[in-house]
PDB file of C-alpha atoms and ligand atoms in Angstrom:
ATOM      1  CA  MET A  56      92.831  -2.138 230.413  1.00 70.00           C
ATOM      2  CA  THR A  57      94.924   1.174 230.943  1.00 90.00           C
ATOM      3  CA  LYS A  58      97.160   2.599 228.200  1.00 93.00           C
ATOM      4  CA  GLU A  59      99.398   5.060 228.122  1.00 96.00           C
ATOM      5  CA  GLY A  60     101.994   6.572 225.682  1.00 95.00           C
ATOM      6  CA  ILE A  61     102.382   5.702 221.972  1.00 96.00           C
ATOM      7  CA  VAL A  62     101.082   2.185 221.587  1.00 95.00           C
ATOM      8  CA  GLU A  63     100.978  -0.384 218.811  1.00 93.00           C
ATOM      9  CA  THR A  64      98.101   0.080 216.851  1.00 94.00           C
ATOM     10  CA  PRO A  65      95.612  -3.049 217.763  1.00 94.00           C
ATOM     11  CA  TYR A  66      93.424  -3.163 214.551  1.00 95.00           C
ATOM     12  CA  ARG A  67      94.001  -3.311 210.798  1.00 95.00           C
ATOM     13  CA  PHE A  68      91.740  -2.794 207.972  1.00 94.00           C
ATOM     14  CA  LEU A  69      93.552  -3.275 204.565  1.00 92.00           C
ATOM     15  CA  GLY A  70      91.653  -3.480 201.575  1.00 88.00           C
ATOM     16  CA  GLU A  71      89.625  -6.416 201.944  1.00 92.00           C
ATOM     17  CA  VAL A  72      91.142  -7.619 205.279  1.00 94.00           C
ATOM     18  CA  MET A  73      90.252  -7.157 208.687  1.00 92.00           C
ATOM     19  CA  ASP A  74      92.770  -8.132 211.515  1.00 92.00           C
ATOM     20  CA  GLY A  75      94.005  -7.609 214.895  1.00 94.00           C
ATOM     21  CA  GLU A  76      93.683  -8.223 218.460  1.00 92.00           C
ATOM     22  CA  GLY A  77      91.092 -10.533 219.482  1.00 90.00           C
ATOM     23  CA  ALA A  78      89.488 -10.728 215.484  1.00 95.00           C
ATOM     24  CA  ARG A  79      86.752 -13.218 215.544  1.00 96.00           C
ATOM     25  CA  PHE A  80      86.354 -15.589 212.158  1.00 97.00           C
ATOM     26  CA  SER A  81      83.141 -17.443 211.191  1.00 98.00           C
ATOM     27  CA  THR A  82      81.946 -19.543 208.549  1.00 98.00           C
ATOM     28  CA  ARG A  83      78.459 -20.362 207.174  1.00 98.00           C
ATOM     29  CA  ILE A  84      78.169 -23.449 204.684  1.00 98.00           C
ATOM     30  CA  LEU A  85      75.045 -24.082 202.940  1.00 98.00           C
ATOM     31  CA  GLY A  86      74.261 -26.995 205.386  1.00 97.00           C
ATOM     32  CA  ASP A  87      73.726 -24.061 208.186  1.00 97.00           C
ATOM     33  CA  LEU A  88      71.302 -22.227 205.760  1.00 96.00           C
ATOM     34  CA  GLU A  89      68.586 -24.723 205.504  1.00 93.00           C
ATOM     35  CA  GLY A  90      65.356 -23.385 205.526  1.00 93.00           C
ATOM     36  CA  ILE A  91      66.219 -19.834 204.232  1.00 95.00           C
ATOM     37  CA  PHE A  92      66.128 -20.597 200.628  1.00 97.00           C
ATOM     38  CA  ALA A  93      62.754 -21.147 199.017  1.00 96.00           C
ATOM     39  CA  ASP A  94      63.863 -24.266 196.855  1.00 97.00           C
ATOM     40  CA  ALA A  95      64.612 -26.702 199.224  1.00 96.00           C
ATOM     41  CA  ASP A  96      65.024 -29.295 196.534  1.00 97.00           C
ATOM     42  CA  ALA A  97      67.510 -27.423 194.712  1.00 98.00           C
ATOM     43  CA  LEU A  98      69.745 -26.851 197.953  1.00 97.00           C
ATOM     44  CA  ALA A  99      69.041 -30.835 198.858  1.00 96.00           C
ATOM     45  CA  LYS A 100      71.240 -31.494 195.510  1.00 97.00           C
ATOM     46  CA  MET A 101      74.068 -29.385 196.684  1.00 98.00           C
ATOM     47  CA  ASP A 102      77.550 -30.077 198.437  1.00 98.00           C
ATOM     48  CA  LYS A 103      76.321 -28.779 202.245  1.00 97.00           C
ATOM     49  CA  ASP A 104      79.727 -28.206 202.742  1.00 98.00           C
ATOM     50  CA  THR A 105      80.017 -25.184 199.830  1.00 98.00           C
ATOM     51  CA  VAL A 106      81.176 -22.031 201.882  1.00 98.00           C
ATOM     52  CA  ALA A 107      78.033 -19.514 201.508  1.00 98.00           C
ATOM     53  CA  TYR A 108      80.262 -16.934 203.255  1.00 98.00           C
ATOM     54  CA  LYS A 109      82.960 -15.850 205.967  1.00 98.00           C
ATOM     55  CA  VAL A 110      82.667 -13.098 208.627  1.00 98.00           C
ATOM     56  CA  ALA A 111      86.018 -11.662 209.979  1.00 97.00           C
ATOM     57  CA  SER A 112      85.209  -9.256 212.868  1.00 97.00           C
ATOM     58  CA  ILE A 113      86.765  -7.067 215.375  1.00 97.00           C
ATOM     59  CA  GLU A 114      84.792  -6.798 218.911  1.00 96.00           C
ATOM     60  CA  PRO A 115      86.912  -4.601 221.129  1.00 96.00           C
ATOM     61  CA  VAL A 116      84.315  -4.936 224.241  1.00 96.00           C
ATOM     62  CA  PRO A 117      82.120  -7.598 225.314  1.00 97.00           C
ATOM     63  CA  GLN A 118      78.672  -8.266 223.241  1.00 97.00           C
ATOM     64  CA  GLY A 119      76.139  -6.380 224.910  1.00 98.00           C
ATOM     65  CA  THR A 120      78.168  -3.762 225.966  1.00 98.00           C
ATOM     66  CA  PRO A 121      76.413  -0.413 225.693  1.00 97.00           C
ATOM     67  CA  GLY A 122      78.384   2.544 223.614  1.00 98.00           C
ATOM     68  CA  GLY A 123      80.674   0.211 221.857  1.00 98.00           C
ATOM     69  CA  LEU A 124      81.365  -0.345 218.092  1.00 98.00           C
ATOM     70  CA  TYR A 125      82.190  -3.485 216.052  1.00 98.00           C
ATOM     71  CA  MET A 126      83.438  -3.970 212.556  1.00 97.00           C
ATOM     72  CA  GLY A 127      83.313  -6.647 210.220  1.00 97.00           C
ATOM     73  CA  ILE A 128      84.006  -7.755 206.536  1.00 98.00           C
ATOM     74  CA  THR A 129      81.467 -10.582 205.009  1.00 98.00           C
ATOM     75  CA  TYR A 130      82.884 -12.570 201.948  1.00 98.00           C
ATOM     76  CA  LEU A 131      79.904 -13.796 200.138  1.00 98.00           C
ATOM     77  CA  SER A 132      80.378 -16.780 197.611  1.00 98.00           C
ATOM     78  CA  PRO A 133      78.554 -16.233 193.978  1.00 98.00           C
ATOM     79  CA  GLY A 134      75.940 -18.910 193.499  1.00 98.00           C
ATOM     80  CA  LYS A 135      72.326 -19.983 193.513  1.00 98.00           C
ATOM     81  CA  VAL A 136      69.949 -22.426 195.000  1.00 98.00           C
ATOM     82  CA  GLY A 137      67.516 -22.743 192.094  1.00 98.00           C
ATOM     83  CA  ALA A 138      66.591 -18.970 191.238  1.00 98.00           C
ATOM     84  CA  GLU A 139      67.884 -17.627 194.385  1.00 98.00           C
ATOM     85  CA  TYR A 140      70.853 -15.960 194.892  1.00 98.00           C
ATOM     86  CA  PHE A 141      73.230 -17.151 197.643  1.00 98.00           C
ATOM     87  CA  MET A 142      72.676 -14.671 200.625  1.00 98.00           C
ATOM     88  CA  THR A 143      73.399 -14.075 204.251  1.00 98.00           C
ATOM     89  CA  LYS A 144      70.724 -15.611 207.213  1.00 98.00           C
ATOM     90  CA  GLY A 145      69.713 -11.949 207.648  1.00 98.00           C
ATOM     91  CA  HIS A 146      68.554 -10.909 211.066  1.00 98.00           C
ATOM     92  CA  PHE A 147      66.943  -7.912 213.073  1.00 98.00           C
ATOM     93  CA  HIS A 148      69.068  -6.638 215.715  1.00 98.00           C
ATOM     94  CA  SER A 149      67.915  -8.169 219.200  1.00 98.00           C
ATOM     95  CA  ASN A 150      68.207  -4.516 220.433  1.00 98.00           C
ATOM     96  CA  ARG A 151      65.707  -3.543 217.858  1.00 98.00           C
ATOM     97  CA  ASP A 152      66.146   0.088 217.533  1.00 98.00           C
ATOM     98  CA  THR A 153      70.060  -0.130 216.683  1.00 98.00           C
ATOM     99  CA  ALA A 154      71.385   0.792 213.265  1.00 98.00           C
ATOM    100  CA  GLU A 155      74.366   0.039 211.126  1.00 98.00           C
ATOM    101  CA  TYR A 156      76.313   0.650 208.213  1.00 98.00           C
ATOM    102  CA  TYR A 157      77.774  -1.541 205.554  1.00 98.00           C
ATOM    103  CA  TRP A 158      79.834  -0.567 202.449  1.00 98.00           C
ATOM    104  CA  CYS A 159      80.185  -2.427 199.388  1.00 98.00           C
ATOM    105  CA  LEU A 160      84.347  -3.145 198.627  1.00 98.00           C
ATOM    106  CA  LYS A 161      84.168  -5.508 195.924  1.00 98.00           C
ATOM    107  CA  GLY A 162      81.426  -7.501 193.848  1.00 98.00           C
ATOM    108  CA  GLU A 163      78.022  -6.820 192.937  1.00 98.00           C
ATOM    109  CA  GLY A 164      75.115  -7.330 195.241  1.00 98.00           C
ATOM    110  CA  MET A 165      71.917  -6.451 196.586  1.00 98.00           C
ATOM    111  CA  LEU A 166      71.171  -5.241 200.314  1.00 98.00           C
ATOM    112  CA  ILE A 167      67.557  -6.786 201.108  1.00 98.00           C
ATOM    113  CA  LEU A 168      65.978  -4.804 203.800  1.00 98.00           C
ATOM    114  CA  MET A 169      62.529  -5.165 205.696  1.00 98.00           C
ATOM    115  CA  ASP A 170      60.784  -3.065 208.238  1.00 98.00           C
ATOM    116  CA  GLU A 171      58.388  -4.266 211.434  1.00 98.00           C
ATOM    117  CA  GLU A 172      55.321  -3.948 208.688  1.00 98.00           C
ATOM    118  CA  ARG A 173      57.277  -6.329 206.410  1.00 98.00           C
ATOM    119  CA  ASN A 174      57.646  -3.744 204.119  1.00 98.00           C
ATOM    120  CA  VAL A 175      60.884  -5.023 201.490  1.00 98.00           C
ATOM    121  CA  TRP A 176      62.834  -2.850 199.465  1.00 98.00           C
ATOM    122  CA  ALA A 177      66.676  -3.539 198.022  1.00 98.00           C
ATOM    123  CA  GLU A 178      69.586  -1.086 197.522  1.00 98.00           C
ATOM    124  CA  ARG A 179      72.273  -2.161 194.719  1.00 98.00           C
ATOM    125  CA  MET A 180      75.768  -2.588 195.900  1.00 98.00           C
ATOM    126  CA  HIS A 181      78.883  -2.140 194.304  1.00 98.00           C
ATOM    127  CA  PRO A 182      82.463  -1.089 195.276  1.00 97.00           C
ATOM    128  CA  GLY A 183      81.980   2.589 196.664  1.00 97.00           C
ATOM    129  CA  THR A 184      78.272   2.253 197.848  1.00 98.00           C
ATOM    130  CA  LEU A 185      77.588   2.922 201.453  1.00 98.00           C
ATOM    131  CA  HIS A 186      74.548   1.766 203.288  1.00 98.00           C
ATOM    132  CA  TYR A 187      72.647   3.136 206.247  1.00 98.00           C
ATOM    133  CA  ILE A 188      70.281   0.496 207.896  1.00 98.00           C
ATOM    134  CA  PRO A 189      67.997   2.313 210.107  1.00 98.00           C
ATOM    135  CA  GLY A 190      66.899   0.466 213.264  1.00 98.00           C
ATOM    136  CA  CYS A 191      64.058  -1.754 213.322  1.00 98.00           C
ATOM    137  CA  VAL A 192      65.079  -2.913 209.840  1.00 98.00           C
ATOM    138  CA  ALA A 193      65.973  -6.365 209.373  1.00 98.00           C
ATOM    139  CA  HIS A 194      68.830  -6.892 206.816  1.00 98.00           C
ATOM    140  CA  ARG A 195      70.382  -9.554 203.984  1.00 98.00           C
ATOM    141  CA  VAL A 196      72.538  -9.331 201.595  1.00 98.00           C
ATOM    142  CA  ALA A 197      72.634 -11.424 198.277  1.00 98.00           C
ATOM    143  CA  ASN A 198      75.472 -11.887 195.766  1.00 98.00           C
ATOM    144  CA  VAL A 199      74.200 -10.878 192.245  1.00 98.00           C
ATOM    145  CA  GLY A 200      77.562 -11.233 190.804  1.00 98.00           C
ATOM    146  CA  GLY A 201      79.612 -13.830 189.405  1.00 98.00           C
ATOM    147  CA  ASP A 202      82.515 -13.095 191.802  1.00 98.00           C
ATOM    148  CA  THR A 203      82.867 -12.802 195.615  1.00 98.00           C
ATOM    149  CA  LEU A 204      80.926  -9.850 196.901  1.00 98.00           C
ATOM    150  CA  VAL A 205      82.995  -8.134 199.950  1.00 98.00           C
ATOM    151  CA  PHE A 206      81.468  -5.753 202.249  1.00 98.00           C
ATOM    152  CA  ALA A 207      82.087  -4.344 205.327  1.00 98.00           C
ATOM    153  CA  ALA A 208      79.855  -3.371 208.258  1.00 98.00           C
ATOM    154  CA  SER A 209      79.944  -1.354 211.612  1.00 98.00           C
ATOM    155  CA  TRP A 210      77.108  -1.794 214.327  1.00 98.00           C
ATOM    156  CA  PRO A 211      76.894  -1.211 218.012  1.00 98.00           C
ATOM    157  CA  SER A 212      78.482  -3.818 220.463  1.00 98.00           C
ATOM    158  CA  ASP A 213      74.608  -3.801 222.160  1.00 98.00           C
ATOM    159  CA  ALA A 214      72.666  -4.712 219.014  1.00 98.00           C
ATOM    160  CA  GLY A 215      72.710  -8.597 219.189  1.00 98.00           C
ATOM    161  CA  HIS A 216      71.423 -10.607 216.473  1.00 98.00           C
ATOM    162  CA  ASP A 217      67.685 -11.953 216.367  1.00 98.00           C
ATOM    163  CA  TYR A 218      68.008 -14.559 213.770  1.00 97.00           C
ATOM    164  CA  ALA A 219      64.802 -16.565 215.035  1.00 96.00           C
ATOM    165  CA  SER A 220      62.352 -14.210 213.469  1.00 93.00           C
ATOM    166  CA  ILE A 221      63.574 -14.442 210.161  1.00 96.00           C
ATOM    167  CA  ALA A 222      63.909 -18.212 210.409  1.00 93.00           C
ATOM    168  CA  SER A 223      60.445 -18.734 211.224  1.00 94.00           C
ATOM    169  CA  GLU A 224      58.892 -15.964 209.295  1.00 95.00           C
ATOM    170  CA  GLY A 225      61.514 -15.193 206.503  1.00 95.00           C
ATOM    171  CA  PHE A 226      61.378 -11.687 204.763  1.00 98.00           C
ATOM    172  CA  ALA A 227      57.966 -10.849 202.764  1.00 98.00           C
ATOM    173  CA  LYS A 228      60.028 -10.978 199.313  1.00 98.00           C
ATOM    174  CA  ARG A 229      62.655 -13.030 197.673  1.00 97.00           C
ATOM    175  CA  LEU A 230      65.449 -11.618 195.382  1.00 97.00           C
ATOM    176  CA  LEU A 231      65.460 -14.242 192.192  1.00 98.00           C
ATOM    177  CA  GLU A 232      67.319 -13.954 189.194  1.00 98.00           C
ATOM    178  CA  VAL A 233      64.284 -13.406 186.530  1.00 97.00           C
ATOM    179  CA  ASN A 234      65.411 -13.433 182.833  1.00 97.00           C
ATOM    180  CA  GLY A 235      69.120 -12.923 184.008  1.00 95.00           C
ATOM    181  CA  GLU A 236      68.212  -9.866 186.243  1.00 96.00           C
ATOM    182  CA  PRO A 237      67.489  -9.589 190.031  1.00 97.00           C
ATOM    183  CA  LYS A 238      64.251  -9.429 191.045  1.00 97.00           C
ATOM    184  CA  LEU A 239      62.220  -8.910 194.087  1.00 97.00           C
ATOM    185  CA  VAL A 240      59.572 -11.412 194.228  1.00 95.00           C
TER     186      VAL A 240
HETATM  187  C1  LIG B 446      76.695  -8.383 209.678  1.00 88.15           C
HETATM  188  C2  LIG B 446      76.022  -9.966 209.699  1.00 88.15           C
HETATM  189  C3  LIG B 446      77.188 -10.322 208.421  1.00 88.15           C
HETATM  190  C4  LIG B 446      76.400 -12.106 208.177  1.00 88.15           C
HETATM  191  O1  LIG B 446      78.115  -8.288 210.170  1.00 88.15           O
HETATM  192  O2  LIG B 446      76.344 -10.492 210.679  1.00 88.15           O
HETATM  193  O3  LIG B 446      76.997 -10.068 207.251  1.00 88.15           O
HETATM  194  O4  LIG B 446      75.059 -11.916 208.112  1.00 88.15           O
HETATM  195  P1  LIG B 446      74.343 -12.969 209.125  1.00 88.15           P
HETATM  196  O5  LIG B 446      74.523 -12.448 210.269  1.00 88.15           O
HETATM  197  O6  LIG B 446      72.921 -12.307 208.776  1.00 88.15           O
HETATM  198  O7  LIG B 446      74.421 -14.226 209.104  1.00 88.15           O
HETATM  199  C5  LIG B 446      75.646  -7.619 210.432  1.00 88.15           C
HETATM  200  O8  LIG B 446      74.887  -7.299 210.036  1.00 88.15           O
HETATM  201  N1  LIG B 446      75.864  -7.514 211.749  1.00 88.15           N
HETATM  202  O9  LIG B 446      75.126  -6.767 212.381  1.00 88.15           O
HETATM  203 ZN1  LIG B 447      73.457  -6.272 211.724  1.00 88.15          ZN
END
């Protein structure tokens, strides 16, 4: 699309809200997260329609376009399945060596990272923390606080999401609440 002169700014990123031209919104309920939590019995007793997280994203170019950038905000509900905190599905990027920034706007979380040798580490998230996720590193976020965790992200438009390898192999460690504290186990 050709533009000329002063045009209307197409996107807004106001505190915890991202919106604008072609913004996309998606919701993951607990029922979408079967198989990612360790305690399947605990999950079976919970309401499948409980919202685990919502994502709003701005994708100005079609998925797969080289050189473009996306922005998103994730709203991750507080809660646990057994001893495991509510978390995002987690993924590698399909285009493995593409990186991403996450930054925390609200709440308390942990960014769980895993390289291709399955080494796992985690970074604490709280308002103001900025996280560089290098290429070839799988990423998932757990909400370790009592309120909604809100974080923003920016990733390349040709990154793509590979959920399948995490769905089948998982992360090599889980973030559990042990004696009231988050612990990688
Ligand atoms: C994020 C994630 C978002 C939801 O925008 O897609 O937090 O997590 P899952 O995609 O793992 O369900 C991102 O990492 N984009 O690349
Ligand atoms: Zn990503």
